[in-house]
Each structure stands twice: as C-alpha cells, then as structure tokens.
Coordinates of C-alpha atoms in Angstrom, one line a residue:
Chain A
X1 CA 53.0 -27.0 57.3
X2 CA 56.2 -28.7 56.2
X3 CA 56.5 -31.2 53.7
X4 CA 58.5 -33.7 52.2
X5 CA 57.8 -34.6 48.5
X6 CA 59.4 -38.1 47.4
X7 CA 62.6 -36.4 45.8
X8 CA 63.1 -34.4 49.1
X9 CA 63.0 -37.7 50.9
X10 CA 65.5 -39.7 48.9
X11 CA 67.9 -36.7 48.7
X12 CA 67.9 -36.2 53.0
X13 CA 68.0 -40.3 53.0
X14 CA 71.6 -40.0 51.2
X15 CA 72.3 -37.3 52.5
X16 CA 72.0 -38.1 56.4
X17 CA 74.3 -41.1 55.3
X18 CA 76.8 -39.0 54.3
X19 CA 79.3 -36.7 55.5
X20 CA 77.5 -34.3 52.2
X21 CA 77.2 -34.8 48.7
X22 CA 77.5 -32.9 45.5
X23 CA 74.2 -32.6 43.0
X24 CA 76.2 -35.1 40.6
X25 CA 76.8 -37.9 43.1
X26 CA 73.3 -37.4 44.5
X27 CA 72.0 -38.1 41.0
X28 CA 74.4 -41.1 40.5
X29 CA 73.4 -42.4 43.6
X30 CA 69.5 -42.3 43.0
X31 CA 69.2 -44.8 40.2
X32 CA 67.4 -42.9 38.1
X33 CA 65.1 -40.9 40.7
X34 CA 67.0 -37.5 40.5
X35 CA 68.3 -35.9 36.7
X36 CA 70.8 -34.4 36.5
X37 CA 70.0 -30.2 36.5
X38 CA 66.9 -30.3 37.7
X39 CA 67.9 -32.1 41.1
X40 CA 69.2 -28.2 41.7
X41 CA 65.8 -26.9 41.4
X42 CA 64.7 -29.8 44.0
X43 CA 67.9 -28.7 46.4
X44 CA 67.3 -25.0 46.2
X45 CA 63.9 -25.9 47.3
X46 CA 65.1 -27.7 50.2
X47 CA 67.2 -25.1 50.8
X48 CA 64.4 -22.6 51.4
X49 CA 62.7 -24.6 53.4
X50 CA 65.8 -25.3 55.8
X51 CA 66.0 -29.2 55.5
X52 CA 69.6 -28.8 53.8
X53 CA 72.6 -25.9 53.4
X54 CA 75.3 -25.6 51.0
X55 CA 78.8 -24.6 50.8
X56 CA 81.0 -23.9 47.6
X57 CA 84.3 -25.9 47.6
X58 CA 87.1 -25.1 46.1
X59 CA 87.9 -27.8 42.9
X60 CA 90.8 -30.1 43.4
X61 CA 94.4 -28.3 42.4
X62 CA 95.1 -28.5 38.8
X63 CA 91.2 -29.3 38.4
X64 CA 90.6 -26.1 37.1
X65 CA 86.7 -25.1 36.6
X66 CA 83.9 -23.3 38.8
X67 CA 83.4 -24.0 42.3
X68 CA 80.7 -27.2 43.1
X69 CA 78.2 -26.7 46.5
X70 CA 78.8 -29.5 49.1
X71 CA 75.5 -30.2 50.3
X72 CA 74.5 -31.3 53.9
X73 CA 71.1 -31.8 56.1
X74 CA 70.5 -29.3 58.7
X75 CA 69.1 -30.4 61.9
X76 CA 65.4 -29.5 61.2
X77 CA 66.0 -31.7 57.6
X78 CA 67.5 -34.8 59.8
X79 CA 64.5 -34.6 62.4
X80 CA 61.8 -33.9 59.9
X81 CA 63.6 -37.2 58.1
X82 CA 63.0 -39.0 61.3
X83 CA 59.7 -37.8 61.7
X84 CA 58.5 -38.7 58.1
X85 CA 60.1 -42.3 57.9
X86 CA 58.3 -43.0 61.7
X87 CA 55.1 -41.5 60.5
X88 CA 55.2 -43.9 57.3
X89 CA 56.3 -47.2 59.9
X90 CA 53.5 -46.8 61.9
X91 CA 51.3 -46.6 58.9
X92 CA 52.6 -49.1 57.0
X93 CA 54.0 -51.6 59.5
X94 CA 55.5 -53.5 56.5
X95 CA 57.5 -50.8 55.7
X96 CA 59.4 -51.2 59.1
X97 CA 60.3 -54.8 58.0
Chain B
X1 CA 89.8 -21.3 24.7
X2 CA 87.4 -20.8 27.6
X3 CA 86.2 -23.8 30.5
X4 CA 82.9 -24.9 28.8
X5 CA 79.7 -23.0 29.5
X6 CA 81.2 -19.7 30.6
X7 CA 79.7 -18.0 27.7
X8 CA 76.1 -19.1 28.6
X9 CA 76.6 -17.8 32.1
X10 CA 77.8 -14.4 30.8
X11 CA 74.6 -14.6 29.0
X12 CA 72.8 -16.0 32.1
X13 CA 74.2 -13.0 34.0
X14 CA 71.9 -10.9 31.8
X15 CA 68.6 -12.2 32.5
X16 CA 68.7 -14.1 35.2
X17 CA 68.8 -13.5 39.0
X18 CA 71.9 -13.4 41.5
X19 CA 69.4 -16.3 43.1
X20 CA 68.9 -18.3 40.4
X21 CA 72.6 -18.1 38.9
X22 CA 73.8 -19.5 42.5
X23 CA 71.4 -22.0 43.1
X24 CA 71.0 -23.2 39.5
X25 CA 73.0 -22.4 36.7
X26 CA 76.4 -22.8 38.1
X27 CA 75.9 -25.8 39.8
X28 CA 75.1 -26.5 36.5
X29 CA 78.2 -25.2 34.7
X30 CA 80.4 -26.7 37.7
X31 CA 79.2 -29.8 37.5
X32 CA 79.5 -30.0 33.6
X33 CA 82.8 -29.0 34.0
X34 CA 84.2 -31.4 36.5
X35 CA 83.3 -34.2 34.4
X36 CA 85.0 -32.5 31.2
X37 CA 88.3 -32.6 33.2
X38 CA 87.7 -35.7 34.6
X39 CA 87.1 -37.0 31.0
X40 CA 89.8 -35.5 29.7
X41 CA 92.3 -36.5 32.5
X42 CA 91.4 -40.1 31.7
X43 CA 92.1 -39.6 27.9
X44 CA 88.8 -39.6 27.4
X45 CA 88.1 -36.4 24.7
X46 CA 84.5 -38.1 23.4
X47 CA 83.3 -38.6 26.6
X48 CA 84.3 -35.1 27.3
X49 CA 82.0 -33.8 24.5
X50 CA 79.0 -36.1 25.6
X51 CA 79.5 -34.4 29.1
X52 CA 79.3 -31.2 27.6
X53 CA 75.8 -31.9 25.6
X54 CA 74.4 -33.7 28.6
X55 CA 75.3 -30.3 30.3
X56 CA 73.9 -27.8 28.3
X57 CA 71.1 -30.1 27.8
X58 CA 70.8 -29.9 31.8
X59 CA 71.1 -26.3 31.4
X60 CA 68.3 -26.0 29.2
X61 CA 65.9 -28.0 31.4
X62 CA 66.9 -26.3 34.7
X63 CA 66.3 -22.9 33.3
X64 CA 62.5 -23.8 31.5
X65 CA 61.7 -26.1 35.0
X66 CA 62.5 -23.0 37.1
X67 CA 61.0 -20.6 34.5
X68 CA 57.3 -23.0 35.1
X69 CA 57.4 -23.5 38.7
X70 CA 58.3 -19.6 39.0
X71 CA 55.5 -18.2 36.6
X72 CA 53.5 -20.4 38.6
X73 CA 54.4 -19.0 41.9
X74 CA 53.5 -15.6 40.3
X75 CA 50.8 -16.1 39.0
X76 CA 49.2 -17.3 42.5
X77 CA 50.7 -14.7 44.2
X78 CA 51.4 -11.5 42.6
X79 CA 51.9 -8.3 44.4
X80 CA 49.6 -5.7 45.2
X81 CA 51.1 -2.8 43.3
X82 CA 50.5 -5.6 40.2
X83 CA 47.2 -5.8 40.1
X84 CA 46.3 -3.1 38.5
X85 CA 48.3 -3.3 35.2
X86 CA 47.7 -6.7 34.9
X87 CA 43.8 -6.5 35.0
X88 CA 43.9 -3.6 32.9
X89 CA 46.0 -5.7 29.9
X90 CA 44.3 -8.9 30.5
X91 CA 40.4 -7.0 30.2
X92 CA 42.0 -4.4 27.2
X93 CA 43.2 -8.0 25.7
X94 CA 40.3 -9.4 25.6
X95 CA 37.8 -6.7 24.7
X96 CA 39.9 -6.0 21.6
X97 CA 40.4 -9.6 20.9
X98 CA 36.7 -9.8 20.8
X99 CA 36.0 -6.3 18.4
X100 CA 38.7 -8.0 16.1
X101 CA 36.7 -11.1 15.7
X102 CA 33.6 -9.3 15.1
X103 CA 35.2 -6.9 12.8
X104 CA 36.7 -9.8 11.2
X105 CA 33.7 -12.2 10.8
X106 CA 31.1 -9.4 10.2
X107 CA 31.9 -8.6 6.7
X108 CA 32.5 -12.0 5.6
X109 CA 29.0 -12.8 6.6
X110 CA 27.2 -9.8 5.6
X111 CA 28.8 -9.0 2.5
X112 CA 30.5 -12.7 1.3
X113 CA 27.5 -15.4 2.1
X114 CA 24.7 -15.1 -0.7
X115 CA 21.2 -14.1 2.4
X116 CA 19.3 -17.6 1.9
X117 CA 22.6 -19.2 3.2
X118 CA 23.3 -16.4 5.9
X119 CA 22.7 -19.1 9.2
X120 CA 24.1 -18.8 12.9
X121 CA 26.0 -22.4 11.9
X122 CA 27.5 -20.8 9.3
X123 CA 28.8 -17.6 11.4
X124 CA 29.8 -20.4 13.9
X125 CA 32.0 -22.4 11.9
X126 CA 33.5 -18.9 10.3
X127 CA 34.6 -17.6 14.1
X128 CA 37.5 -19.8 14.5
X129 CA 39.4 -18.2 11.3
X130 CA 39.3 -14.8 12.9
X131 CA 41.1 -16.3 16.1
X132 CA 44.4 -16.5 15.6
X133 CA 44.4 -13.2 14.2
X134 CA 42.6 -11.4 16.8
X135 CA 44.4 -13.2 19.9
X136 CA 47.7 -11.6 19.3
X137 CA 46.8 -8.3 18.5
X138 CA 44.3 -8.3 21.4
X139 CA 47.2 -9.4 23.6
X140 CA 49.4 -6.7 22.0
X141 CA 47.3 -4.0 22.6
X142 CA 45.9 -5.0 25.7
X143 CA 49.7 -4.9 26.9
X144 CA 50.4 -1.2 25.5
X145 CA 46.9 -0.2 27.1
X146 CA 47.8 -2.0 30.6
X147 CA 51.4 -1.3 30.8
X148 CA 51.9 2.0 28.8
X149 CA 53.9 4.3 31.0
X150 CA 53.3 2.1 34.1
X151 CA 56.6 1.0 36.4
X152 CA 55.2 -2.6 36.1
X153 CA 57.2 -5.1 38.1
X154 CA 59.4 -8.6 36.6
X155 CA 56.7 -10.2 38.2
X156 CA 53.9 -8.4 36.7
X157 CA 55.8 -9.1 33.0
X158 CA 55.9 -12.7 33.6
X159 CA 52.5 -12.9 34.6
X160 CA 51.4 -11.4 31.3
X161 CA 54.2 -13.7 29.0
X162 CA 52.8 -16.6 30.6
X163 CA 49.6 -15.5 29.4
X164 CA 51.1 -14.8 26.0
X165 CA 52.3 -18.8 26.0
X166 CA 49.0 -19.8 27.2
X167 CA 47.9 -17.7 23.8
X168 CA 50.0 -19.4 21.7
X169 CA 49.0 -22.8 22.7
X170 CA 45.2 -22.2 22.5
X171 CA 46.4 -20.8 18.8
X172 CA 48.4 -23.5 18.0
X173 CA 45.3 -26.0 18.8
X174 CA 42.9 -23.4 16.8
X175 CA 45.3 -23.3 13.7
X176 CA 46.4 -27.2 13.8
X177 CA 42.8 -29.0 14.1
X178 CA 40.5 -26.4 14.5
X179 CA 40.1 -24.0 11.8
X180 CA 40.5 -26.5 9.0
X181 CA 37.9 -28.5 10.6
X182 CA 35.6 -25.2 10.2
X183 CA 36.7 -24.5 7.3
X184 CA 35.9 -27.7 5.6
X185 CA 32.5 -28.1 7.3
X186 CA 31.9 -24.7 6.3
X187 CA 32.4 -25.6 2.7
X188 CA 29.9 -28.9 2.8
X189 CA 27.6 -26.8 4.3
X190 CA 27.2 -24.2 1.8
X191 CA 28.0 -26.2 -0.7
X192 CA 25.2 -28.8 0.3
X193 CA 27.4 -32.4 -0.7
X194 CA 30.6 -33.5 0.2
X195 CA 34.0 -31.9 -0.9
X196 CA 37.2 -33.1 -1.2
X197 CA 39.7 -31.0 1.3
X198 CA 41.9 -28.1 0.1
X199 CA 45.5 -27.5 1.4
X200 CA 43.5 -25.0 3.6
X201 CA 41.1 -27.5 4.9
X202 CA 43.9 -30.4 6.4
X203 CA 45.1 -30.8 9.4
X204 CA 48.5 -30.1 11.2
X205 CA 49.5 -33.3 10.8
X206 CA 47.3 -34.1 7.4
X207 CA 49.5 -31.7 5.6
X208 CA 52.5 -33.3 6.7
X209 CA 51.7 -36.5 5.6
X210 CA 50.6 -34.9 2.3
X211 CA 54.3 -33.2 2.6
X212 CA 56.0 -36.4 2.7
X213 CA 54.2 -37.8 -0.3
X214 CA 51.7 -39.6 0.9
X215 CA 48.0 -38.8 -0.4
X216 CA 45.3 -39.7 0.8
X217 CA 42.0 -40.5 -0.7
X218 CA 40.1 -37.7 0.0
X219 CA 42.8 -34.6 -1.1
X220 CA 43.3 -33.3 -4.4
X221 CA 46.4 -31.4 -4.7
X222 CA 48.5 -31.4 -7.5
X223 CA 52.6 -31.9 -6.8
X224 CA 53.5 -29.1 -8.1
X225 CA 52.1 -27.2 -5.0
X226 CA 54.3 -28.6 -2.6
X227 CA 56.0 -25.4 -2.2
X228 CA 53.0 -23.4 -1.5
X229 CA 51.9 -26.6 1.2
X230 CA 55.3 -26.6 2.5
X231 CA 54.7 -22.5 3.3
X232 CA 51.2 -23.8 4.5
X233 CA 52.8 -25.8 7.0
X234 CA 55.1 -24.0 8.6
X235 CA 53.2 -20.9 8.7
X236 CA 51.0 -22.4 10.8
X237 CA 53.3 -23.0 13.4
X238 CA 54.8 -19.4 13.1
X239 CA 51.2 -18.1 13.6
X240 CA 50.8 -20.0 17.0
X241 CA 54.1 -18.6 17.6
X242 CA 52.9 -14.9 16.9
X243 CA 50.9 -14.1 20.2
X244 CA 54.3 -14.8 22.4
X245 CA 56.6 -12.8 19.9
X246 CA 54.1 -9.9 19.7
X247 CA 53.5 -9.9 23.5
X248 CA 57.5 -9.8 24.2
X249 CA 57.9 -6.8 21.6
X250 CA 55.1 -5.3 23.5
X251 CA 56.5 -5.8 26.9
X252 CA 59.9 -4.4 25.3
X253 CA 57.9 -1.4 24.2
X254 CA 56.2 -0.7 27.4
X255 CA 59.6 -0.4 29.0
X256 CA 60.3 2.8 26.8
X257 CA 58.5 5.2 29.9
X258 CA 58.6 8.3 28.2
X259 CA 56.6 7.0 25.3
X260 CA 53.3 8.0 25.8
X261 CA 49.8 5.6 25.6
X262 CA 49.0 7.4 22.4
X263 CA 53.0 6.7 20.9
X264 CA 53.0 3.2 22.2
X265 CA 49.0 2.2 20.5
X266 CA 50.4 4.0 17.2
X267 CA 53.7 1.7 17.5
X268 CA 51.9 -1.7 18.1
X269 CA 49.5 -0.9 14.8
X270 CA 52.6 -0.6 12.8
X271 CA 53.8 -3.7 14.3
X272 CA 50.8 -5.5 13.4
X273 CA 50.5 -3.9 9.7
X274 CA 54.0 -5.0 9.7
X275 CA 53.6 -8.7 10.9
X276 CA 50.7 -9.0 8.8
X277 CA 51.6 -7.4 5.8
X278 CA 55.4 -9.4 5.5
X279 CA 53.3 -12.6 6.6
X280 CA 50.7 -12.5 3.8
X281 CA 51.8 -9.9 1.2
X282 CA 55.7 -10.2 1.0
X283 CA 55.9 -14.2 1.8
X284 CA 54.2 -14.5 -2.2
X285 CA 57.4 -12.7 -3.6
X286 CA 60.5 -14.3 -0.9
X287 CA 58.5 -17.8 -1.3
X288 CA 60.0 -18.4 -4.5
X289 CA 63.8 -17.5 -3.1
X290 CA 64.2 -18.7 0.4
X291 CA 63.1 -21.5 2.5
X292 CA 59.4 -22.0 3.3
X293 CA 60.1 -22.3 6.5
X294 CA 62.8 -19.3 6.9
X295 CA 59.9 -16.8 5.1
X296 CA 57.2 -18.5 7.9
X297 CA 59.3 -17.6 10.7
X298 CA 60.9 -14.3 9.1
X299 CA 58.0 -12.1 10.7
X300 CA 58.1 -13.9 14.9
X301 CA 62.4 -13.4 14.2
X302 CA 61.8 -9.5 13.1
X303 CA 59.9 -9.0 16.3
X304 CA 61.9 -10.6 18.6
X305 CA 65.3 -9.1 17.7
X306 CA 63.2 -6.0 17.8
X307 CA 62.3 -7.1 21.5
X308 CA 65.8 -8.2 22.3
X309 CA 67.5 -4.5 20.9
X310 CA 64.8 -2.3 22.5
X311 CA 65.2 -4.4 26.0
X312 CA 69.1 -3.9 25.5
X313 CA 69.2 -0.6 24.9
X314 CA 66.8 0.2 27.9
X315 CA 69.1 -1.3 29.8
X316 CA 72.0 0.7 28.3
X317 CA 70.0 4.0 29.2
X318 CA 69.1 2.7 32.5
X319 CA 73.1 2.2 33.5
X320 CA 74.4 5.4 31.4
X321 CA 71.6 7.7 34.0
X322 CA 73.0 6.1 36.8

C-alpha cells in the first residue's frame, strides 16, 4: 500500500505548485522541515515509489560546476496528493477551513 | 584548483553505488557548488567557505542516513544465497564469544579468589571484564569461520558490519558504566567494607571529570597519574571501537578466496595477539612518548589501514584478471 510520510507530503505540496524545484530551493522553501542533504535521501525515495522524476540540467553558462536534478510530480504523485489532502478534509473538517 | 568536492566523489566513486552517487552524492556536490559560485559571483569569498562546510557537512549526513536506512533494509530482507554465511558467523561468533569468557573468567575464579570467598556473586560481577575482550574476537572469528572461502554478497557484509556496530555499542556501554561498576562492587565484596574507587573502578565520565581536575570525594589518585588516567580514558573508547575495526579487517580477509579456513583462523589469531599485545604490552613503553590518546587508537588505526590495503588490493587483482 502507498504511503505518504509528512516530508513526502510537503515536498509534492511545493512541488505541484511549481513548474519543479531543485533539492536546495525545496529546502529553502520548507522552513526548516527538509535539511539540506538528506531531503535527497527523502526524493530518491519518492522517486522509487513513482510520486516524482528527475532530470539533470545543465548549470547556467559561465556557472561552471556539476549538473543539479530538476524535480517534478508525476501523475500518480499529484493524484495520490489529492487523495491524501481529501482523506485528511474529511477527517478533520477543520483542516478544510 | 578543482570545483569543490570533486575529490570526495572520486573517492565516493570507490565505494559507493552508480545508484547512490546519482541520487545522493552529487546532488550533493552540485548543490554545494552552485552556491560557491553564487557566493563568489556576489563577492562573497566567506560565505563561499561556509557553503562549502555546510556541504560536506551535508555530505557526511547523507551518506551515514542512507548507510542506516540501507543496513536496515538488509537486514529485514536479505537474500537467500545469504543466509547461510550469515548464520554460520553470527552462531561461530557467539559460541566463541562465549568459550572466551569462560576461558577468561575461569581461572580468575578458580585459581585468583582465596575458596571461602569463591561465590556465584562473585563470578557474576567478574563476567563483565571478560566482555569486551571476548566480543571482538568472537565476532572475528565467527566472520573467518562464516565467510572463509564463501562468495558472500555486499549485502551479506553489511549485515555482519552492522552487527559489528551493534558490538561496539553494547562494548562501549559495558566498558563506560558497566565493568567499573563490577569491578568496584567486586572489590567491597571481597573486601567486606567500603573502598574508595581506583582509576579502574570510575566511570566514562567519572574519569573525565577526574581528567579535568576535579576530584571527587570518594577517589584517591595521586596527580602525578594523570598520564596513565589520560591512557585509561581513551583506551576505553578505542576498546568499544575494537569489535567494528576487527570485524572490517576480517571481512577484508574473507575476501582473499584462495586463503583457506585454516590460513584465514591462523591470520585472525595473529591479529588478535597483535591488537592485544600492542594494546596492553607496547602502550607501557610509547605511553611515555606519544599522545595517550594517539597510543589508544594506534591498534583500531593498524587494523583498519590493514582493511583498507587488503580491500584495495583485491580490487586491484579483481580488475588486472579481467
């Protein structure tokens, strides 16, 4: 049965809301939730699962340095998003507020 | 001058998987490194340098996160063909850790405790001395009994180092609180009225306030013996260490396949007369010219650049017979 922990949650909230994030900005854009290095070891998860896929882009020119993974949500990760925060609503109707 | 952290992922390249260098580490690296340029663009050289600790900080705790939650996955799940070596190590391990402690224990209390004080108390509280010598070469051997000449899996080798760090915890608990607890109720006992505590006889964290100067009531050691409680202290620690560096050179060892179970018993008693012997013999002569804490750790260093130059030059075979 699939799951979503809390981490996986907050990172396919952002990233549904996005047109796809790097680790870093996912991190930044937490508060505090994700660190920094081990949000990868949350993503690859996620990435075995199917919820999100990565691609490697290319730094800026004159950047220099490795190439960073874009990350986006699949489909299954956007309707097992949908499916969690409706599950929770209905639960918790004060959470629908 | 190289982009920052290229030279830990040529040494990631080594010992880590095409997975795990993809998903993890150079993520890692890149990320690490777009903030260093971004630093630097800005005119920002310090805030360069804090990027790069925060990086290989990030580095660090990737790697030991993924290292857990993978032995973990192991360990529920390990394959068929694993079984066998791994239940062969982990019952040859603990058979011999238990004929160590009995060899150990037996002659102190047959031969050392006058017979009107020989009591099953008294053998009790002697046990947990023998411990942390019998879990690592228990561990040892069991690992060149379960694994000689067997074409044991990664998985099956980190099934059996996890053990080993499992080993070295339950030593480090045995050799911090535990054995100088025993050791001074052993002494009351026998001795019938209360005794004030040796450097032997205080705890992990006793002997460090007694290190930084500050004795208590109930310890009589003179000053001039902060050397030798220095030595104390950090041995200690190196003896929790010794189950996880004795497992790795045994692991190392076991990769040698055309050593046979005979060759690779005869090797890991060498290593333990070795360990032993440098630990307790040659630490009373190098005491008095290094560092207490270099000699305490000389022994676990020995045997893992052992480790590292056998598991190197297996690999070196393994690619020349390609």
């Amino acid at each position: 049965m699939l799951t979503l922990s809390a981490k996986e949650l907050l990172i396919l909230e952002m990233l549904v809301h996005s047109k796809g994030l790097y680790g870093l900005q996912l991190v930044d854009g937490s508060r505090g939730r994700l660190k920094r290095g081990t949000v990868y070891v949350t993503l690859g998860r996620m990435e075995d699962k199917g919820f999100i896929t990565s691609t490697l882009e290319d730094p800026p020119p004159g950047a220099g340095g490795m190439p960073r993974r874009l990350y986006v949500p699949t489909a299954l990760g956007r309707r097992m998003l949908a499916a969690w925060t409706s599950g929770v609503k209905q639960l918790v109707p004060g959470f629908a507020r | 001058m190289s982009a920052p952290g290229m030279r830990i992922r040529q040494i990631a390249t080594r010992w880590c998987s095409a997975r795990t260098l993809e998903r993890l580490i150079d993520p890692t690296i890149a990320d690490m490194q777009a903030e260093c340029a971004d630093a630097v663009r800005h005119g920002r050289p310090w805030h360069c340098r804090r990027m790069r600790l925060a990086g290989y900080f990030s580095l660090v705790r990737v790697v030991v996160l993924h290292a857990c939650l993978r032995t973990v996955e192991i360990v529920r799940d390990p394959n068929e063909r694993d079984h066998d070596p791994i239940r062969r190590s982990l019952v040859a391990s603990t058979l011999t850790m238990l004929a160590g402690t009995v060899l150990l224990v037996l002659p102190f209390v047959v031969e050392f405790v006058p017979s009107h004080l020989r009591r099953p108390e008294l053998t009790l509280l002697v046990i947990p001395q023998a411990l942390p010598l019998s879990i690592p070469v228990g561990l040892m051997f069991g690992i060149l009994w379960g694994f000689g000449r067997v074409s044991a899996s990664y998985r099956a080798r980190a099934v059996i180092v996890s053990c080993a760090v499992v080993a070295s915890f339950v030593s480090f608990l045995l050799l911090a609180w535990l054995v100088p607890a025993a050791n001074q109720a052993y002494r009351t006992t026998v001795s019938g009225r209360s005794l004030a505590k040796g450097y032997r006889e205080l705890s992990l964290t006793e002997l460090r306030t007694v290190l930084d100067r500050q004795v208590g009531e109930s310890i009589t050691i003179p000053a001039r013996t902060k050397p030798l409680l220095a030595f104390e202290y950090h041995k200690r620690w190196a003896l929790a260490a010794a189950p996880l560096s004795l497992a790795l050179f045994a692991v190392a060892l076991t990769r040698r396949r055309r050593w046979g179970r005979t060759a690779l018993l005869m090797a890991g008693g060498l290593a333990i007369f070795g360990y032993y012997f440098v630990m307790y013999s040659a630490m009373n002569t190098l005491r008095e010219m290094l560092w207490p804490i270099a000699v305490a750790w000389l022994p676990n260093l020995t045997f893992l650049l052992l480790s590292l130059a056998l598991a190197r030059n297996r690999d070196e075979q393994a690619r020349l017979a390609v």
